[in-house]
Coordinates of C-alpha atoms in Angstrom, one line a residue:
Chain A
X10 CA 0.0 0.0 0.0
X11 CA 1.8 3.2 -1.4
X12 CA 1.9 6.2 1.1
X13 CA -1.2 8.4 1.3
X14 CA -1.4 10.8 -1.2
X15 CA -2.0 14.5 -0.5
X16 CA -3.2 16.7 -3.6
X17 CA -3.7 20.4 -4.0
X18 CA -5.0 22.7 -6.7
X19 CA -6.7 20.3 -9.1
X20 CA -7.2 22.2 -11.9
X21 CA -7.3 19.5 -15.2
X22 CA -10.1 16.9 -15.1
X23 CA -9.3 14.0 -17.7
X24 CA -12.1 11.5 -18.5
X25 CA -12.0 7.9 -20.2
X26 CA -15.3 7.5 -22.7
X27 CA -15.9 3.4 -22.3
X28 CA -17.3 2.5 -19.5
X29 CA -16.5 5.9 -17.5
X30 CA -18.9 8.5 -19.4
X31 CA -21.5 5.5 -20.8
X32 CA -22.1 2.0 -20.2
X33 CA -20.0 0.7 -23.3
X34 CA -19.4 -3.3 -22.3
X35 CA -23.4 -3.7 -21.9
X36 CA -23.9 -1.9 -25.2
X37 CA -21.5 -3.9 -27.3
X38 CA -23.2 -7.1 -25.2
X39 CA -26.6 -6.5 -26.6
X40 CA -25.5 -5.0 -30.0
X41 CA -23.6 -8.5 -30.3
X42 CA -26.5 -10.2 -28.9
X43 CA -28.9 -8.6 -31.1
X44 CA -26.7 -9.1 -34.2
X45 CA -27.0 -12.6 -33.8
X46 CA -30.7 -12.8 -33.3
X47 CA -30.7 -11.0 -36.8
X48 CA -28.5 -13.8 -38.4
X49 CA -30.6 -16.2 -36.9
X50 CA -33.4 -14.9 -38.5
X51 CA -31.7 -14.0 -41.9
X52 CA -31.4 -17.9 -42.3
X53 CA -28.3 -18.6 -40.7
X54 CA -28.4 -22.6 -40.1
X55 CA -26.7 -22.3 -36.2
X56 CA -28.2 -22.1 -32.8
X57 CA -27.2 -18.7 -31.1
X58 CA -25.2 -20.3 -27.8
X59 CA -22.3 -21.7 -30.6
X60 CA -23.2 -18.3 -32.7
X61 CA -21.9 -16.5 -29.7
X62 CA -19.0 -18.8 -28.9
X63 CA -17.9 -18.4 -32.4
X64 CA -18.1 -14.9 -32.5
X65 CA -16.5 -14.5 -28.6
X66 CA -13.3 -16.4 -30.0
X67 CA -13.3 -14.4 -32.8
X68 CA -13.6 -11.1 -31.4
X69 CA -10.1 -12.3 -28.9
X70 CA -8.1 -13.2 -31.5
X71 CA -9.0 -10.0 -33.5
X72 CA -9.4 -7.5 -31.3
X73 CA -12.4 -5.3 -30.6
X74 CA -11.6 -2.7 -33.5
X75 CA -11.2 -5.4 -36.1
X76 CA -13.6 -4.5 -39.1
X77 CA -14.5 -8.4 -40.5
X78 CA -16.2 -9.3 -36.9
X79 CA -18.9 -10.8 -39.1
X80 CA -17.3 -11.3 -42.3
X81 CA -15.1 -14.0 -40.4
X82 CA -18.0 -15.2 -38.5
X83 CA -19.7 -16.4 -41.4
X84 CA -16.3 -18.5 -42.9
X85 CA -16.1 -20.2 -40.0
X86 CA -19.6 -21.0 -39.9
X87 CA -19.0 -22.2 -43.5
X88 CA -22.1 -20.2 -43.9
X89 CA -23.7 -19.7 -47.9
X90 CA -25.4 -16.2 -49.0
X91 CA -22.7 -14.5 -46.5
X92 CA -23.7 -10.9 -47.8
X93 CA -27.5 -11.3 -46.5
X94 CA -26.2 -12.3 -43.0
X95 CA -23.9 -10.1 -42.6
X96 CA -25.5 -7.1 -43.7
X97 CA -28.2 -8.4 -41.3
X98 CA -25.7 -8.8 -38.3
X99 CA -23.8 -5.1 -39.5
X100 CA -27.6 -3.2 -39.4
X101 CA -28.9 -5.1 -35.7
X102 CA -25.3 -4.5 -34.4
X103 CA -25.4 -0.4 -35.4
X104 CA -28.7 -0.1 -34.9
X105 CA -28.2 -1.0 -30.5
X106 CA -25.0 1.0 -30.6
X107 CA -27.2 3.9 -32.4
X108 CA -28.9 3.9 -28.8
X109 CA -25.9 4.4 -26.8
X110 CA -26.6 7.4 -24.0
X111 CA -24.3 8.6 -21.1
X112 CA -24.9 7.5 -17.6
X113 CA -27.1 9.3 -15.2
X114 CA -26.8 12.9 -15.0
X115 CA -22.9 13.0 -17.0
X116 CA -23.8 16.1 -18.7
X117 CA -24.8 17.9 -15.6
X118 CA -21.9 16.8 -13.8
X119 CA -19.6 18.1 -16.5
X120 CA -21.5 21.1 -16.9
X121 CA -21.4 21.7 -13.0
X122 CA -17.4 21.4 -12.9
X123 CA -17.0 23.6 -15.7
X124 CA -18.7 26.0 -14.3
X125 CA -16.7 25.6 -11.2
X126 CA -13.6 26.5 -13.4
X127 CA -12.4 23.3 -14.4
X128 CA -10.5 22.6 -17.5
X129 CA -12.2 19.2 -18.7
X130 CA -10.8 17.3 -21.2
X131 CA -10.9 13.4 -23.0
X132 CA -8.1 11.4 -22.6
X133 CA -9.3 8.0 -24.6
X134 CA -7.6 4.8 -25.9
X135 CA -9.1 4.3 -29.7
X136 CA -9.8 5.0 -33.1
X137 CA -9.9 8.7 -33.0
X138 CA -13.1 8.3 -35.6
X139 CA -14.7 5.7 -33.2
X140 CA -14.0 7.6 -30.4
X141 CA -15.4 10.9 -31.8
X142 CA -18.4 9.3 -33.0
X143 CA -19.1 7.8 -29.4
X144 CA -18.6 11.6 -28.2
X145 CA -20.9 13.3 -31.0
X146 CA -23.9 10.2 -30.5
X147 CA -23.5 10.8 -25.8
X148 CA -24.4 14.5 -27.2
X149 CA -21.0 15.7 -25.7
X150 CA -19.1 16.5 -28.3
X151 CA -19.0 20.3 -26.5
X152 CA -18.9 19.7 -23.2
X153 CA -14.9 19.3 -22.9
X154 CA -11.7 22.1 -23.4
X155 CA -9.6 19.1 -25.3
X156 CA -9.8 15.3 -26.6
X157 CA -7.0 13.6 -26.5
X158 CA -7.0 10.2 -28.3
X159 CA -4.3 7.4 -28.2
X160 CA -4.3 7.2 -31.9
X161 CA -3.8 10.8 -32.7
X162 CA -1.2 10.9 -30.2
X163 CA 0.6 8.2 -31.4
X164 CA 1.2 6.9 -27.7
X165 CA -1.0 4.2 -26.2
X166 CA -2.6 4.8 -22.8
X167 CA 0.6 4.6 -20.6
X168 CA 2.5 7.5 -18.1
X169 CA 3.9 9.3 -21.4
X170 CA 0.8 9.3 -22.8
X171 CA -0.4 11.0 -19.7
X172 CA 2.6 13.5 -19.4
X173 CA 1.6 14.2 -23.1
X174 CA -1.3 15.6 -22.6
X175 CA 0.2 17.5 -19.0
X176 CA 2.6 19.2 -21.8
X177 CA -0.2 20.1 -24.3
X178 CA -1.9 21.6 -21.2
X179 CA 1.0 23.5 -19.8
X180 CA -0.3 21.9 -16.8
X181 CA 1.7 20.1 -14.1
X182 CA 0.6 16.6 -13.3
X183 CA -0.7 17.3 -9.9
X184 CA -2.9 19.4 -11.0
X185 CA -4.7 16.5 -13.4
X186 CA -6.9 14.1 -12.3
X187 CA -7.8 11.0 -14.6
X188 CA -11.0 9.8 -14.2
X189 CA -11.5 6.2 -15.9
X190 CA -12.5 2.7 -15.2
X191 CA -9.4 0.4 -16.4
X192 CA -7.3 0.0 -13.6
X193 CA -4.0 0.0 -15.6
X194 CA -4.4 2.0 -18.6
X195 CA -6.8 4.4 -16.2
X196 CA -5.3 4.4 -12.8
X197 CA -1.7 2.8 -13.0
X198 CA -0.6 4.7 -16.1
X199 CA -1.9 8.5 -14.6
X200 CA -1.0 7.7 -11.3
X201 CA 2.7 6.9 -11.9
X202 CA 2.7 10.2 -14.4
X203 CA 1.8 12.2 -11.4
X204 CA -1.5 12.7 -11.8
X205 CA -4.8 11.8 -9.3
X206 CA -6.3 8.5 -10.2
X207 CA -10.0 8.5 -9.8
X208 CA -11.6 5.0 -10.2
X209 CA -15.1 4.7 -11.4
X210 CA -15.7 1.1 -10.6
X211 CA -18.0 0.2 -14.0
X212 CA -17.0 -2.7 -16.5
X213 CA -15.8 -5.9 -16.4
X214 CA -12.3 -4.6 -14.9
X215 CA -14.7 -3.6 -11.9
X216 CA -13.4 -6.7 -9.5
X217 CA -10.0 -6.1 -10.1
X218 CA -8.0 -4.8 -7.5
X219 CA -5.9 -1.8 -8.4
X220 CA -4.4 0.9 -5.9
X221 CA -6.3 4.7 -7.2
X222 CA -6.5 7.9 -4.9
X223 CA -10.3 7.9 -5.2
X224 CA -12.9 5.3 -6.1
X225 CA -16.6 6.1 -7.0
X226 CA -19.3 3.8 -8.0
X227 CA -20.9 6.2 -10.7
X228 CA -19.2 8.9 -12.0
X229 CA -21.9 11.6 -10.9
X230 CA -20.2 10.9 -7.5
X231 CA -17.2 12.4 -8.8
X232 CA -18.5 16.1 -8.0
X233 CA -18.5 15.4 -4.1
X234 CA -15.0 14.2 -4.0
X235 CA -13.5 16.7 -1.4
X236 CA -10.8 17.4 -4.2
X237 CA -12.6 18.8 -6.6
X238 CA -14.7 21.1 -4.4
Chain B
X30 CA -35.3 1.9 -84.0
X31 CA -35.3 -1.5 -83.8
X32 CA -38.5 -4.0 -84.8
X33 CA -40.9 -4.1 -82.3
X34 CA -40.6 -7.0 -80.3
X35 CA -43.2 -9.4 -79.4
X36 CA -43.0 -11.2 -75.9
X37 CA -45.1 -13.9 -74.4
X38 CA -44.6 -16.0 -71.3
X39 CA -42.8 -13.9 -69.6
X40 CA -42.2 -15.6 -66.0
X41 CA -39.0 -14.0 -64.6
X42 CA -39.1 -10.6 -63.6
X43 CA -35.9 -9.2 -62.6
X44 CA -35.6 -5.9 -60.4
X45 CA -32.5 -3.0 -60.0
X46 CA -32.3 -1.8 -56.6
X47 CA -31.1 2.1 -56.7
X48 CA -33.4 4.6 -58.4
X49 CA -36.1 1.7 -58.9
X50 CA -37.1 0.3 -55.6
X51 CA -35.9 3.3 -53.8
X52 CA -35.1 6.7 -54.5
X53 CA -31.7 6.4 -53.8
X54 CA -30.2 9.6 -55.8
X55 CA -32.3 11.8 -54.1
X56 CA -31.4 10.0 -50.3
X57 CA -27.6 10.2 -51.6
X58 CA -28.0 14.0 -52.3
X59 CA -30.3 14.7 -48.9
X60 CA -27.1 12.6 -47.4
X61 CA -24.2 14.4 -48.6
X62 CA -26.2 17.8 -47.7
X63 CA -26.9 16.7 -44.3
X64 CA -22.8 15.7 -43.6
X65 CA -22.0 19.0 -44.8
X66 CA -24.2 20.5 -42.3
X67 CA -22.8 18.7 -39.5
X68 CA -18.9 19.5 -40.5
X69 CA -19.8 23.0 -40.9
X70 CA -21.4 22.5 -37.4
X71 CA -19.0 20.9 -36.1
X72 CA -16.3 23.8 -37.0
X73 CA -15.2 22.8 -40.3
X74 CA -14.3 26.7 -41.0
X75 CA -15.4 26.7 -44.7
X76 CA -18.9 27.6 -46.8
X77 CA -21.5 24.6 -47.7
X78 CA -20.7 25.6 -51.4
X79 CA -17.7 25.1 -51.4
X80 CA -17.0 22.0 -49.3
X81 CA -19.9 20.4 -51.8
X82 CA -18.3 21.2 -54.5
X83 CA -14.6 19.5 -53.2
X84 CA -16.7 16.5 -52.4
X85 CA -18.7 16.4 -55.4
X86 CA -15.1 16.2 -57.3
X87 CA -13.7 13.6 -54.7
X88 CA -16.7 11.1 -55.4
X89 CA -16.6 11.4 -59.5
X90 CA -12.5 10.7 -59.5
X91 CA -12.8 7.7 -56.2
X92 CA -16.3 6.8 -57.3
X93 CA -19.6 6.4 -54.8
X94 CA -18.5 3.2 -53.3
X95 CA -15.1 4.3 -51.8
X96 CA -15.4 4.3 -48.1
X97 CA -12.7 7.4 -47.4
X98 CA -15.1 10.5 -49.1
X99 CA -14.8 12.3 -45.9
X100 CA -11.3 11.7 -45.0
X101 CA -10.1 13.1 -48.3
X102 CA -12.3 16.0 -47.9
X103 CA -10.9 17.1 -44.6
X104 CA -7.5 16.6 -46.1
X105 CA -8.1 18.6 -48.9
X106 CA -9.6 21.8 -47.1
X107 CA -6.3 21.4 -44.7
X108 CA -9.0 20.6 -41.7
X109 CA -7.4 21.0 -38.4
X110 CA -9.0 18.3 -35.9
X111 CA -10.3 16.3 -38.9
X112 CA -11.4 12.9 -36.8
X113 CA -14.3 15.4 -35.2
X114 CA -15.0 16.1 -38.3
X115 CA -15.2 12.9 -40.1
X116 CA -17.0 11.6 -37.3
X117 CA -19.7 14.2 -37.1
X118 CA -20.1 13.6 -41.1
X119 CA -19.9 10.0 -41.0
X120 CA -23.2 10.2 -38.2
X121 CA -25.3 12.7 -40.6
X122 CA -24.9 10.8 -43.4
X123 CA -26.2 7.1 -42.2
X124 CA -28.4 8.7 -40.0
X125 CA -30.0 10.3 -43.2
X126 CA -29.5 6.7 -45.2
X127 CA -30.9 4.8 -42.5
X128 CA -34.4 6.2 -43.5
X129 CA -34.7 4.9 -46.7
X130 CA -38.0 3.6 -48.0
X131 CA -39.3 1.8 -50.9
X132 CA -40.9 4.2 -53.8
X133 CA -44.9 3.8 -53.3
X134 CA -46.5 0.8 -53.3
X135 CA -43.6 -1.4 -54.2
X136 CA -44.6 -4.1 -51.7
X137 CA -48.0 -4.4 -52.6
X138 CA -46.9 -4.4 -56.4
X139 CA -43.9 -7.2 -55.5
X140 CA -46.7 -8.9 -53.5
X141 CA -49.2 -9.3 -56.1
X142 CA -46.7 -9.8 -59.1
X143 CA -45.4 -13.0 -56.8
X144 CA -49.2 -14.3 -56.1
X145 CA -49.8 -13.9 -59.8
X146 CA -47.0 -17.2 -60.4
X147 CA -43.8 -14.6 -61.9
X148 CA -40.6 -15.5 -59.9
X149 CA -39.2 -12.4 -58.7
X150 CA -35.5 -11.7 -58.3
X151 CA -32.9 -8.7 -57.9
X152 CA -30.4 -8.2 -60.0
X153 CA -28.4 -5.0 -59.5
X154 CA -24.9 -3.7 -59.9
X155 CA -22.7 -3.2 -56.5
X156 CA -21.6 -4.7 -53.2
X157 CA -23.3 -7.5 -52.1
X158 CA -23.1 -6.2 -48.5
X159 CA -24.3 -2.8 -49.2
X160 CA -26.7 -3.8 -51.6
X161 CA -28.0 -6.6 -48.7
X162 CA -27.9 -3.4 -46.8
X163 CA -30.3 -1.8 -48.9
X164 CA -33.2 -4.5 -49.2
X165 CA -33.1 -5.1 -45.3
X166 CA -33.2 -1.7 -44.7
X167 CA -36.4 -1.1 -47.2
X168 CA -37.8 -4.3 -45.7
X169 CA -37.5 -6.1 -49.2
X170 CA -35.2 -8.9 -47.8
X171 CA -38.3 -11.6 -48.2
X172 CA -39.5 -10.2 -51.5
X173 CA -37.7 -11.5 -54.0
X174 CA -36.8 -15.3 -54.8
X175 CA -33.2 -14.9 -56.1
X176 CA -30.8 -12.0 -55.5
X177 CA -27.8 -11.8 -58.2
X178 CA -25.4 -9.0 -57.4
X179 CA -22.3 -8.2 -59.5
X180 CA -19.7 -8.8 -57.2
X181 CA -20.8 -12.5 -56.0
X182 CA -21.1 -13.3 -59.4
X183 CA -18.0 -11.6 -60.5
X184 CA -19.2 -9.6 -63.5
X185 CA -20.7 -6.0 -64.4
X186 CA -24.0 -5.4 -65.6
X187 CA -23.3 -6.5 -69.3
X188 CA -25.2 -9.2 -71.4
X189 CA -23.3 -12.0 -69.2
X190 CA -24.5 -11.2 -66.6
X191 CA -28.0 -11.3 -67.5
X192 CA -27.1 -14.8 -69.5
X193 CA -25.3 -16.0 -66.5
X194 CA -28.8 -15.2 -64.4
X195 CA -30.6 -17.2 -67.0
X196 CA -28.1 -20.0 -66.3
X197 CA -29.1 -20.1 -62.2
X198 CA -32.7 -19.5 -63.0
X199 CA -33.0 -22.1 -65.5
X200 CA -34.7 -19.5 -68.3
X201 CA -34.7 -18.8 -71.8
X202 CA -33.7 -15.2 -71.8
X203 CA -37.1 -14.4 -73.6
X204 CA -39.1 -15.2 -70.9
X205 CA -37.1 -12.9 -68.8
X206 CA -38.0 -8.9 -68.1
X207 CA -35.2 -7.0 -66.3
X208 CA -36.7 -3.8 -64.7
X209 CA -34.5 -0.9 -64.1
X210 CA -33.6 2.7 -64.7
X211 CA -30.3 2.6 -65.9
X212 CA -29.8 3.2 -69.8
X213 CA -27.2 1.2 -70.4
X214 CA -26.2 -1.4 -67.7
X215 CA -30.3 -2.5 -67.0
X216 CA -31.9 -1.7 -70.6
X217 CA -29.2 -2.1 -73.0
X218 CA -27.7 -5.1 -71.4
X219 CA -30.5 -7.0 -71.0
X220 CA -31.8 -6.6 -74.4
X221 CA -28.7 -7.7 -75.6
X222 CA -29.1 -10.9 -74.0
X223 CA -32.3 -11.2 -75.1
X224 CA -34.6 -9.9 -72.3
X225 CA -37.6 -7.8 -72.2
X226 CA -36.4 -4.5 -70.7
X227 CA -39.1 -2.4 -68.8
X228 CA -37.3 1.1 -68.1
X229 CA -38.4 2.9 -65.1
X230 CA -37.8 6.8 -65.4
X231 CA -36.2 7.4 -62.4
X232 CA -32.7 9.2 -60.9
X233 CA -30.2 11.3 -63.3
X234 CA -30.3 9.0 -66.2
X235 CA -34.3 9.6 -66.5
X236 CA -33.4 11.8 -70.1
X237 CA -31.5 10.0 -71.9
X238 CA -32.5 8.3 -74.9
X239 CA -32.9 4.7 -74.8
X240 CA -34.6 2.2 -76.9
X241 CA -36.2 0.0 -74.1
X242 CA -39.9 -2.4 -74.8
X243 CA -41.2 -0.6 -72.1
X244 CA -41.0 2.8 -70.5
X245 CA -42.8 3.6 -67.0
X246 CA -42.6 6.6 -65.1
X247 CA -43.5 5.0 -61.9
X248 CA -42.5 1.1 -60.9
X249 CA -45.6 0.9 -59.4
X250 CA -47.4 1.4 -63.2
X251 CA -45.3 -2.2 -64.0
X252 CA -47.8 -4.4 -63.0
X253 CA -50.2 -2.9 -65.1
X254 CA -48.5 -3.5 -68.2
X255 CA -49.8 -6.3 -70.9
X256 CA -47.1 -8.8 -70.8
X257 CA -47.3 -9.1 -66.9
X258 CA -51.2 -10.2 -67.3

């Protein structure tokens, strides 16, 4: 257990998107599960428990990002008329993340610590595209100073990344806190840059044990944490 | 002119998607005018003429199916923060596709053409998935008993294609009618091979001349004409 912490003058508030901002592992959950309900009923020959085994393994190998989710899906499935399937899975699967909304009262919150004189920024792991368009559909494409993306950086979520950003903001790192749910790319990486680590325990990193200066269950908690009065 | 051609027992009726089931120029334009709204909205610091004017040009020279139109754009006006911008685009535009509909009474006309014995297919020009898209998204997935699209079949819309379609079906080519609005790849074409070609006058190509058997102005008018008794 590191020493206790003592922090001063937070001026910078950085906040993760996924899982921090909205509820992004249940979203993806029941776009995937809804993507396969639509193959099913496109006339895909499978039953949806080894649809959504095949699709799991698929989805670990690849990585989230990966384009061919589907594509993929329907080789190994050895399936025939691919392009009816998959257009099926593609429009059930866009259509749930269509629906995607921030958790309770977010945009009051970040309106509240704005107005408190807050610089509020993004600091995200992603697709800078994906990312944005996650922003734009929350309706908060306005509500922060700066985004800062991994890609656009060129750095991936780690203590440069982090004293990055410090730079960009002519800010020192004790006067940032990160607000996110992964406990290393969140928590570790800010916290040995300098900065306050705020936990929001959310997603399915939630169990983990990880050593952060604050932890909240929901993020609108964040604007009664004594630091940021 | 050519002899007038007579035609009896036809059984086949073959369908284009784009401009004949669905008004898909005029969604493509309302599309492209909504993205432009949302980069300008999104600080794209430029006029609405003349960003549609740099993306008119990048579509004719990468053609309608590349998937980067926006991407080039923002490079081309020198966009600062161009991932916002793309993103915000990107959103406006499928947001305006998504409501695509059939042209009047095309389901009630594909409905009763079916119950009156004629086997209904597609045949259309493009990428299966996207083309897929289309049908599920205008609810026309069940509609049709065959669905050919260039790219599975790995040839443009030229008198193969239609004799290839013969082929699969199993039909003389004279017992075929291909309906469509395009002069050349769903009249001429399908003449050639020896169809019946019913133009529908429909999107930009709607004034040139064409020698087709049939001219409609509305697809919904098709099921009123002689041969389809």
């Amino acid at each position: 257990m590191p020493a206790k912490r003592e922090f001063r003058g937070v001026r910078f508030l950085l906040f993760d998107i996924d899982d921090t901002l909205f509820p992004s592992s249940e979203f993806a959950k029941k776009a995937r599960k809804n993507a396969i309900a639509a193959m099913l009923s496109a006339g895909l020959p499978a039953d949806a428990n080894s649809v959504s085994a095949a699709l799991r393994e698929i989805i670990c190998k690849k990585g989230a990002n990966n384009q061919e989710h589907f594509d993929l899906l329907c080789k190994k499935l050895k399936c025939k008329n691919p392009a009816k399937i998959i257009a099926s899975a593609i429009r059930a699967y866009h259509d749930t993340k269509r629906q995607i909304a921030p958790y309770p009262r977010v945009s009051s919150l970040l309106a509240k610590l704005r107005k408190r004189g807050f610089v509020l920024c993004v600091a995200t792991e992603g697709i800078a595209k994906k990312q944005w368009d996650k922003l734009i559909r929350l309706g908060l494409q306005d509500s922060f100073d700066s985004v800062f993306i991994s890609e656009e950086l060129g750095l991936n979520k780690s203590p440069n990344f982090y004293l990055r950003i410090c730079r960009a903001l002519g800010a020192k790192p004790s006067t940032c806190a990160m607000i996110g749910n992964h406990p290393v790319l969140d928590v570790l990486s800010s916290r040995k840059a300098g900065m306050v680590a705020i936990r929001v325990l959310k997603g399915k990193h939630q169990k983990e044990k990880c050593n952060s200066d604050f932890a909240v269950r929901n993020i609108s908690e964040v604007g009664k944490l004594p630091i940021l009065k």
